[in-house]
């Protein structure tokens, strides 16, 4: 069942009561009723929210997933090299995928690289503008994670302006230049990079040489951007830390989140100082990294992973949490924290990731009868049901259904 359109986030919801499910509260599952007020926040105990009822009998009721790192939306924009679709079409389709997989807050990882093409300057600017224009009509709370390629020195001034204007919700420092240089000896990898850029092989290699020649300018640029981000309250992430020294350097700049550290030593350095450590949920689901790097499940066992993100596959956070439970790595309540409370904390969002009075009414209702393939029955964002696979679970809601919006 699909609504004609999702309601805008500025429209007042009718309130909602979720009853009959096993609710994750304070790290354990309990039989409870969750009431969401008209302002989209979870009501204090005993308060009547005055809205329709969603029957969660037989289901788990969990905090909505907070996904702080994902670029799967790029596949909606360019499903094949050289095949483009309009950004509004791509972002709306991505939004449907996001909420259908229980993600209620999503940070789209927009890469602005020194490379032209999909990750070039023009596309980054268009994506930032498109997210800003469309977000009020999207079902998930949609935010911007700018993945800044640190060798992209010419972008520094513009990114600083974006930070000052709070157009960026998270800033990550990425350095894929080293991998690019290394790829010059791997023909297949280099061919994919050249194809994505839209340049000839010769032109691409000339560009690489020009960018690498400015390597001494990179640390100063990182330091300046980190200072601007901190001044405007934008969380900082470092990507692919390779050593304890690199992680310590980024921490000294105020960067307290390590994304995808490539060695146990780098991850251990982050953990020893209380930094958040992000790995990809697909790594857990697939049983290892697709690049042959660190195993996320092993990092979790070692206490060296605090956050799981969708990375490149939106179903992965949900699947990973249940996989960790089924394998005995973590009980489900603890595994769910990796995809809800911890990423919210890493992103500086204290109002979500938990089911508690005053928090946003972001919920996901899960049928776990088939543990290998848990099914999202309903997704609720700030009290609005934005995905509903079983419409019959609404009680006395006929008059409100068109306002709430459903999809399957």
GROMACS .gro file of C-alpha atoms in nm:
model
  408
    1UNK     CA    1   0.000   0.000   0.000
    2UNK     CA    2   0.157   0.325  -0.111
    3UNK     CA    3   0.056   0.681  -0.035
    4UNK     CA    4   0.045   0.942  -0.311
    5UNK     CA    5   0.305   1.149  -0.127
    6UNK     CA    6   0.489   1.156   0.200
    7UNK     CA    7   0.399   1.440   0.437
    8UNK     CA    8   0.648   1.718   0.484
    9UNK     CA    9   0.844   1.731   0.808
   10UNK     CA   10   0.697   2.071   0.892
   11UNK     CA   11   0.342   1.932   0.895
   12UNK     CA   12   0.212   1.852   1.245
   13UNK     CA   13   0.156   1.476   1.292
   14UNK     CA   14  -0.155   1.339   1.454
   15UNK     CA   15   0.032   1.158   1.730
   16UNK     CA   16   0.063   0.781   1.752
   17UNK     CA   17   0.029   0.492   1.997
   18UNK     CA   18   0.234   0.176   1.938
   19UNK     CA   19   0.109  -0.112   2.147
   20UNK     CA   20   0.153  -0.487   2.190
   21UNK     CA   21   0.519  -0.520   2.093
   22UNK     CA   22   0.841  -0.608   2.272
   23UNK     CA   23   1.002  -0.266   2.310
   24UNK     CA   24   1.376  -0.205   2.345
   25UNK     CA   25   1.414   0.028   2.643
   26UNK     CA   26   1.734   0.083   2.841
   27UNK     CA   27   1.909  -0.214   2.686
   28UNK     CA   28   1.638  -0.477   2.732
   29UNK     CA   29   1.312  -0.582   2.572
   30UNK     CA   30   0.995  -0.522   2.768
   31UNK     CA   31   0.622  -0.526   2.705
   32UNK     CA   32   0.533  -0.159   2.683
   33UNK     CA   33   0.321   0.093   2.500
   34UNK     CA   34   0.501   0.375   2.320
   35UNK     CA   35   0.313   0.701   2.279
   36UNK     CA   36   0.431   0.970   2.042
   37UNK     CA   37   0.301   1.324   2.090
   38UNK     CA   38   0.183   1.562   1.821
   39UNK     CA   39   0.523   1.732   1.820
   40UNK     CA   40   0.684   1.401   1.718
   41UNK     CA   41   0.848   1.329   2.056
   42UNK     CA   42   0.793   1.027   2.277
   43UNK     CA   43   0.547   1.103   2.553
   44UNK     CA   44   0.619   1.072   2.925
   45UNK     CA   45   0.469   0.768   3.096
   46UNK     CA   46   0.097   0.803   3.146
   47UNK     CA   47   0.056   1.086   2.894
   48UNK     CA   48  -0.212   1.036   2.626
   49UNK     CA   49  -0.079   1.113   2.277
   50UNK     CA   50  -0.429   1.127   2.129
   51UNK     CA   51  -0.337   0.961   1.799
   52UNK     CA   52  -0.419   0.643   1.607
   53UNK     CA   53  -0.291   0.305   1.727
   54UNK     CA   54  -0.039   0.081   1.557
   55UNK     CA   55  -0.066  -0.281   1.669
   56UNK     CA   56   0.283  -0.428   1.716
   57UNK     CA   57   0.170  -0.766   1.850
   58UNK     CA   58   0.434  -1.028   1.777
   59UNK     CA   59   0.687  -0.766   1.668
   60UNK     CA   60   0.997  -0.601   1.810
   61UNK     CA   61   0.977  -0.224   1.856
   62UNK     CA   62   1.321  -0.068   1.820
   63UNK     CA   63   1.468   0.281   1.788
   64UNK     CA   64   1.497   0.394   1.427
   65UNK     CA   65   1.833   0.327   1.263
   66UNK     CA   66   2.074   0.621   1.236
   67UNK     CA   67   2.300   0.576   0.935
   68UNK     CA   68   2.594   0.817   0.944
   69UNK     CA   69   2.786   0.690   0.642
   70UNK     CA   70   2.639   0.570   0.314
   71UNK     CA   71   2.683   0.636  -0.055
   72UNK     CA   72   2.440   0.379  -0.195
   73UNK     CA   73   2.240   0.671  -0.337
   74UNK     CA   74   2.511   0.704  -0.603
   75UNK     CA   75   2.371   0.390  -0.765
   76UNK     CA   76   2.040   0.565  -0.817
   77UNK     CA   77   2.220   0.857  -0.981
   78UNK     CA   78   2.458   0.650  -1.196
   79UNK     CA   79   2.347   0.285  -1.206
   80UNK     CA   80   2.604   0.224  -1.478
   81UNK     CA   81   2.911   0.429  -1.576
   82UNK     CA   82   2.795   0.709  -1.804
   83UNK     CA   83   2.423   0.646  -1.733
   84UNK     CA   84   2.275   0.931  -1.528
   85UNK     CA   85   1.932   0.988  -1.374
   86UNK     CA   86   1.794   1.317  -1.236
   87UNK     CA   87   1.892   1.388  -0.877
   88UNK     CA   88   1.533   1.432  -0.757
   89UNK     CA   89   1.437   1.092  -0.897
   90UNK     CA   90   1.747   0.933  -0.743
   91UNK     CA   91   1.701   1.088  -0.399
   92UNK     CA   92   1.330   1.001  -0.376
   93UNK     CA   93   1.402   0.642  -0.478
   94UNK     CA   94   1.682   0.626  -0.221
   95UNK     CA   95   1.445   0.762   0.043
   96UNK     CA   96   1.202   0.478  -0.023
   97UNK     CA   97   1.482   0.224   0.015
   98UNK     CA   98   1.604   0.388   0.334
   99UNK     CA   99   1.278   0.380   0.529
  100UNK     CA  100   1.188   0.034   0.399
  101UNK     CA  101   1.505  -0.085   0.574
  102UNK     CA  102   1.429   0.084   0.906
  103UNK     CA  103   1.661   0.383   0.861
  104UNK     CA  104   1.498   0.695   1.005
  105UNK     CA  105   1.799   0.931   1.000
  106UNK     CA  106   2.032   0.910   0.702
  107UNK     CA  107   2.353   1.096   0.625
  108UNK     CA  108   2.419   1.079   0.254
  109UNK     CA  109   2.793   1.060   0.201
  110UNK     CA  110   2.858   1.311  -0.076
  111UNK     CA  111   3.217   1.287  -0.196
  112UNK     CA  112   3.386   1.598  -0.331
  113UNK     CA  113   3.706   1.480  -0.488
  114UNK     CA  114   3.985   1.616  -0.705
  115UNK     CA  115   3.844   1.378  -0.967
  116UNK     CA  116   3.587   1.503  -1.215
  117UNK     CA  117   3.268   1.311  -1.289
  118UNK     CA  118   3.039   1.150  -1.031
  119UNK     CA  119   3.250   1.275  -0.739
  120UNK     CA  120   3.357   1.605  -0.889
  121UNK     CA  121   3.283   1.963  -0.787
  122UNK     CA  122   2.977   2.022  -1.006
  123UNK     CA  123   2.807   1.706  -0.890
  124UNK     CA  124   2.885   1.780  -0.524
  125UNK     CA  125   2.728   2.125  -0.555
  126UNK     CA  126   2.420   1.985  -0.728
  127UNK     CA  127   2.378   1.715  -0.463
  128UNK     CA  128   2.405   1.958  -0.173
  129UNK     CA  129   2.146   2.183  -0.333
  130UNK     CA  130   1.917   1.891  -0.417
  131UNK     CA  131   1.924   1.753  -0.062
  132UNK     CA  132   1.843   2.097   0.076
  133UNK     CA  133   1.557   2.145  -0.171
  134UNK     CA  134   1.403   1.800  -0.127
  135UNK     CA  135   1.459   1.711   0.239
  136UNK     CA  136   1.129   1.858   0.366
  137UNK     CA  137   0.942   1.614   0.142
  138UNK     CA  138   1.152   1.307   0.218
  139UNK     CA  139   1.036   1.045   0.466
  140UNK     CA  140   1.368   0.998   0.648
  141UNK     CA  141   1.545   1.279   0.828
  142UNK     CA  142   1.798   1.335   0.549
  143UNK     CA  143   2.132   1.501   0.620
  144UNK     CA  144   2.463   1.570   0.448
  145UNK     CA  145   2.788   1.392   0.524
  146UNK     CA  146   3.054   1.565   0.314
  147UNK     CA  147   3.340   1.332   0.232
  148UNK     CA  148   3.618   1.577   0.159
  149UNK     CA  149   3.912   1.438  -0.035
  150UNK     CA  150   4.200   1.607   0.142
  151UNK     CA  151   4.403   1.651  -0.179
  152UNK     CA  152   4.114   1.855  -0.320
  153UNK     CA  153   4.287   2.174  -0.209
  154UNK     CA  154   4.102   2.408  -0.445
  155UNK     CA  155   3.773   2.329  -0.265
  156UNK     CA  156   3.887   2.447   0.078
  157UNK     CA  157   3.739   2.798   0.070
  158UNK     CA  158   3.400   2.684  -0.056
  159UNK     CA  159   3.378   2.401   0.197
  160UNK     CA  160   3.465   2.648   0.474
  161UNK     CA  161   3.174   2.864   0.358
  162UNK     CA  162   2.942   2.561   0.364
  163UNK     CA  163   3.051   2.479   0.717
  164UNK     CA  164   2.988   2.835   0.833
  165UNK     CA  165   2.642   2.825   0.676
  166UNK     CA  166   2.571   2.483   0.837
  167UNK     CA  167   2.505   2.326   0.500
  168UNK     CA  168   2.717   2.030   0.616
  169UNK     CA  169   2.605   1.804   0.902
  170UNK     CA  170   2.922   1.590   0.922
  171UNK     CA  171   3.265   1.652   0.766
  172UNK     CA  172   3.491   1.354   0.696
  173UNK     CA  173   3.852   1.374   0.586
  174UNK     CA  174   3.927   1.119   0.314
  175UNK     CA  175   4.253   1.048   0.135
  176UNK     CA  176   4.209   0.816  -0.160
  177UNK     CA  177   4.503   0.966  -0.348
  178UNK     CA  178   4.738   0.708  -0.198
  179UNK     CA  179   4.511   0.429  -0.323
  180UNK     CA  180   4.496   0.598  -0.662
  181UNK     CA  181   4.873   0.608  -0.692
  182UNK     CA  182   4.894   0.245  -0.582
  183UNK     CA  183   4.626   0.153  -0.837
  184UNK     CA  184   4.853   0.260  -1.121
  185UNK     CA  185   4.999  -0.089  -1.100
  186UNK     CA  186   4.657  -0.258  -1.101
  187UNK     CA  187   4.504  -0.218  -1.444
  188UNK     CA  188   4.146  -0.320  -1.357
  189UNK     CA  189   4.121  -0.086  -1.055
  190UNK     CA  190   4.270   0.204  -1.244
  191UNK     CA  191   4.040   0.144  -1.541
  192UNK     CA  192   3.733   0.177  -1.316
  193UNK     CA  193   3.862   0.504  -1.173
  194UNK     CA  194   3.934   0.644  -1.518
  195UNK     CA  195   3.591   0.537  -1.643
  196UNK     CA  196   3.418   0.706  -1.348
  197UNK     CA  197   3.607   1.030  -1.410
  198UNK     CA  198   3.508   1.056  -1.775
  199UNK     CA  199   3.868   1.136  -1.872
  200UNK     CA  200   4.104   0.954  -2.103
  201UNK     CA  201   4.373   0.743  -1.938
  202UNK     CA  202   4.641   0.994  -2.030
  203UNK     CA  203   4.442   1.292  -1.900
  204UNK     CA  204   4.362   1.111  -1.575
  205UNK     CA  205   4.726   1.032  -1.507
  206UNK     CA  206   4.824   1.391  -1.581
  207UNK     CA  207   4.564   1.507  -1.329
  208UNK     CA  208   4.697   1.267  -1.066
  209UNK     CA  209   5.050   1.400  -1.115
  210UNK     CA  210   4.936   1.762  -1.074
  211UNK     CA  211   4.739   1.685  -0.758
  212UNK     CA  212   5.014   1.476  -0.595
  213UNK     CA  213   5.265   1.756  -0.654
  214UNK     CA  214   5.080   1.966  -0.392
  215UNK     CA  215   5.093   1.704  -0.116
  216UNK     CA  216   5.283   1.933   0.122
  217UNK     CA  217   4.984   2.170   0.134
  218UNK     CA  218   4.741   1.903   0.254
  219UNK     CA  219   4.803   1.901   0.634
  220UNK     CA  220   4.757   2.277   0.663
  221UNK     CA  221   4.432   2.263   0.469
  222UNK     CA  222   4.299   1.987   0.696
  223UNK     CA  223   4.387   2.188   1.005
  224UNK     CA  224   4.211   2.499   0.877
  225UNK     CA  225   3.892   2.313   0.781
  226UNK     CA  226   3.886   2.128   1.113
  227UNK     CA  227   3.900   2.461   1.293
  228UNK     CA  228   3.609   2.601   1.093
  229UNK     CA  229   3.401   2.287   1.150
  230UNK     CA  230   3.458   2.293   1.526
  231UNK     CA  231   3.374   2.663   1.541
  232UNK     CA  232   3.035   2.588   1.389
  233UNK     CA  233   2.958   2.267   1.577
  234UNK     CA  234   3.004   2.024   1.287
  235UNK     CA  235   3.130   1.678   1.393
  236UNK     CA  236   3.453   1.559   1.230
  237UNK     CA  237   3.542   1.211   1.105
  238UNK     CA  238   3.870   1.072   0.976
  239UNK     CA  239   3.853   0.799   0.715
  240UNK     CA  240   4.078   0.494   0.674
  241UNK     CA  241   4.323   0.576   0.954
  242UNK     CA  242   4.627   0.356   0.899
  243UNK     CA  243   4.825   0.405   1.220
  244UNK     CA  244   4.793   0.513   1.584
  245UNK     CA  245   4.991   0.825   1.498
  246UNK     CA  246   4.748   0.927   1.227
  247UNK     CA  247   4.449   0.874   1.458
  248UNK     CA  248   4.618   1.076   1.734
  249UNK     CA  249   4.688   1.359   1.489
  250UNK     CA  250   4.325   1.379   1.383
  251UNK     CA  251   4.207   1.362   1.744
  252UNK     CA  252   4.428   1.659   1.829
  253UNK     CA  253   4.235   1.854   1.565
  254UNK     CA  254   3.906   1.771   1.739
  255UNK     CA  255   3.815   1.471   1.524
  256UNK     CA  256   3.666   1.213   1.762
  257UNK     CA  257   3.525   0.963   1.510
  258UNK     CA  258   3.743   0.713   1.323
  259UNK     CA  259   3.582   0.568   1.012
  260UNK     CA  260   3.704   0.234   0.884
  261UNK     CA  261   4.048   0.223   1.048
  262UNK     CA  262   4.257  -0.011   0.838
  263UNK     CA  263   4.464  -0.165   1.120
  264UNK     CA  264   4.392  -0.305   1.464
  265UNK     CA  265   4.653  -0.068   1.604
  266UNK     CA  266   4.473   0.240   1.470
  267UNK     CA  267   4.140   0.115   1.604
  268UNK     CA  268   4.294   0.037   1.943
  269UNK     CA  269   4.435   0.389   1.964
  270UNK     CA  270   4.087   0.527   1.898
  271UNK     CA  271   3.926   0.301   2.158
  272UNK     CA  272   4.185   0.384   2.422
  273UNK     CA  273   4.086   0.751   2.402
  274UNK     CA  274   3.709   0.703   2.383
  275UNK     CA  275   3.672   0.784   2.013
  276UNK     CA  276   3.380   0.643   1.817
  277UNK     CA  277   3.489   0.376   1.567
  278UNK     CA  278   3.284   0.315   1.253
  279UNK     CA  279   3.286   0.004   1.039
  280UNK     CA  280   3.061  -0.106   0.755
  281UNK     CA  281   2.757  -0.318   0.827
  282UNK     CA  282   2.801  -0.500   0.491
  283UNK     CA  283   3.132  -0.625   0.630
  284UNK     CA  284   2.940  -0.803   0.908
  285UNK     CA  285   2.670  -0.938   0.676
  286UNK     CA  286   2.915  -1.072   0.419
  287UNK     CA  287   3.155  -1.213   0.676
  288UNK     CA  288   3.443  -0.981   0.591
  289UNK     CA  289   3.558  -0.672   0.405
  290UNK     CA  290   3.511  -0.666   0.028
  291UNK     CA  291   3.854  -0.498   0.007
  292UNK     CA  292   4.029  -0.758   0.223
  293UNK     CA  293   4.083  -0.516   0.511
  294UNK     CA  294   3.975  -0.539   0.873
  295UNK     CA  295   3.691  -0.774   0.974
  296UNK     CA  296   3.415  -0.571   1.139
  297UNK     CA  297   3.288  -0.870   1.336
  298UNK     CA  298   3.634  -0.933   1.477
  299UNK     CA  299   3.665  -0.563   1.567
  300UNK     CA  300   3.334  -0.587   1.752
  301UNK     CA  301   3.455  -0.894   1.943
  302UNK     CA  302   3.768  -0.700   2.041
  303UNK     CA  303   3.564  -0.398   2.154
  304UNK     CA  304   3.710  -0.190   1.871
  305UNK     CA  305   3.389  -0.096   1.690
  306UNK     CA  306   3.116   0.129   1.830
  307UNK     CA  307   2.917   0.215   1.515
  308UNK     CA  308   2.801   0.025   1.209
  309UNK     CA  309   2.697   0.214   0.893
  310UNK     CA  310   2.529   0.110   0.569
  311UNK     CA  311   2.840   0.208   0.368
  312UNK     CA  312   2.715   0.101   0.025
  313UNK     CA  313   2.407  -0.117   0.104
  314UNK     CA  314   2.100   0.015   0.285
  315UNK     CA  315   1.967  -0.322   0.411
  316UNK     CA  316   2.299  -0.397   0.584
  317UNK     CA  317   2.258  -0.227   0.928
  318UNK     CA  318   1.937  -0.416   1.007
  319UNK     CA  319   2.078  -0.745   0.881
  320UNK     CA  320   2.407  -0.695   1.065
  321UNK     CA  321   2.240  -0.645   1.402
  322UNK     CA  322   2.051  -0.972   1.370
  323UNK     CA  323   2.358  -1.150   1.233
  324UNK     CA  324   2.560  -1.043   1.538
  325UNK     CA  325   2.286  -1.177   1.765
  326UNK     CA  326   2.252  -1.506   1.578
  327UNK     CA  327   2.629  -1.566   1.581
  328UNK     CA  328   2.655  -1.504   1.954
  329UNK     CA  329   2.881  -1.203   1.899
  330UNK     CA  330   2.642  -0.961   2.071
  331UNK     CA  331   2.288  -0.987   2.205
  332UNK     CA  332   2.041  -0.802   1.985
  333UNK     CA  333   1.995  -0.512   2.228
  334UNK     CA  334   2.369  -0.440   2.226
  335UNK     CA  335   2.398  -0.496   1.852
  336UNK     CA  336   2.113  -0.251   1.792
  337UNK     CA  337   2.302   0.018   1.980
  338UNK     CA  338   2.570  -0.001   1.708
  339UNK     CA  339   2.317   0.117   1.449
  340UNK     CA  340   2.099   0.351   1.656
  341UNK     CA  341   2.221   0.505   1.982
  342UNK     CA  342   2.595   0.502   1.907
  343UNK     CA  343   2.576   0.662   1.560
  344UNK     CA  344   2.336   0.924   1.695
  345UNK     CA  345   2.592   1.002   1.966
  346UNK     CA  346   2.876   1.017   1.711
  347UNK     CA  347   2.676   1.263   1.503
  348UNK     CA  348   2.593   1.480   1.802
  349UNK     CA  349   2.221   1.395   1.789
  350UNK     CA  350   2.112   1.348   2.150
  351UNK     CA  351   1.741   1.336   2.063
  352UNK     CA  352   1.734   0.996   1.890
  353UNK     CA  353   1.869   0.643   1.890
  354UNK     CA  354   1.676   0.551   2.208
  355UNK     CA  355   1.315   0.497   2.304
  356UNK     CA  356   1.277   0.735   2.595
  357UNK     CA  357   1.051   1.027   2.694
  358UNK     CA  358   1.146   1.342   2.507
  359UNK     CA  359   1.336   1.162   2.231
  360UNK     CA  360   1.212   1.174   1.873
  361UNK     CA  361   0.944   0.922   1.793
  362UNK     CA  362   1.166   0.735   1.544
  363UNK     CA  363   1.073   0.367   1.557
  364UNK     CA  364   1.103   0.052   1.351
  365UNK     CA  365   0.877  -0.251   1.398
  366UNK     CA  366   1.043  -0.580   1.306
  367UNK     CA  367   0.913  -0.930   1.241
  368UNK     CA  368   1.205  -1.152   1.343
  369UNK     CA  369   1.048  -1.491   1.288
  370UNK     CA  370   1.306  -1.554   1.015
  371UNK     CA  371   1.623  -1.434   1.188
  372UNK     CA  372   1.833  -1.450   0.871
  373UNK     CA  373   1.590  -1.215   0.698
  374UNK     CA  374   1.419  -0.990   0.955
  375UNK     CA  375   1.133  -0.797   0.797
  376UNK     CA  376   1.050  -0.431   0.852
  377UNK     CA  377   0.675  -0.413   0.912
  378UNK     CA  378   0.661  -0.042   0.989
  379UNK     CA  379   0.893   0.257   1.008
  380UNK     CA  380   0.794   0.566   1.206
  381UNK     CA  381   0.975   0.900   1.172
  382UNK     CA  382   0.890   1.163   1.436
  383UNK     CA  383   0.552   1.000   1.487
  384UNK     CA  384   0.467   0.955   1.118
  385UNK     CA  385   0.429   0.606   0.974
  386UNK     CA  386   0.632   0.638   0.657
  387UNK     CA  387   0.654   0.268   0.573
  388UNK     CA  388   0.386   0.009   0.647
  389UNK     CA  389   0.389  -0.344   0.509
  390UNK     CA  390   0.075  -0.457   0.697
  391UNK     CA  391  -0.192  -0.181   0.685
  392UNK     CA  392  -0.429  -0.392   0.894
  393UNK     CA  393  -0.217  -0.315   1.200
  394UNK     CA  394  -0.366   0.035   1.216
  395UNK     CA  395  -0.656   0.066   1.460
  396UNK     CA  396  -0.914   0.345   1.436
  397UNK     CA  397  -0.688   0.532   1.197
  398UNK     CA  398  -0.889   0.554   0.878
  399UNK     CA  399  -0.933   0.929   0.901
  400UNK     CA  400  -0.564   0.985   0.966
  401UNK     CA  401  -0.415   0.732   0.725
  402UNK     CA  402  -0.387   0.972   0.430
  403UNK     CA  403  -0.201   1.223   0.650
  404UNK     CA  404   0.037   0.970   0.798
  405UNK     CA  405   0.137   0.812   0.467
  406UNK     CA  406   0.217   0.445   0.413
  407UNK     CA  407   0.419   0.243   0.169
  408UNK     CA  408   0.526  -0.111   0.114
   0.00000   0.00000   0.00000
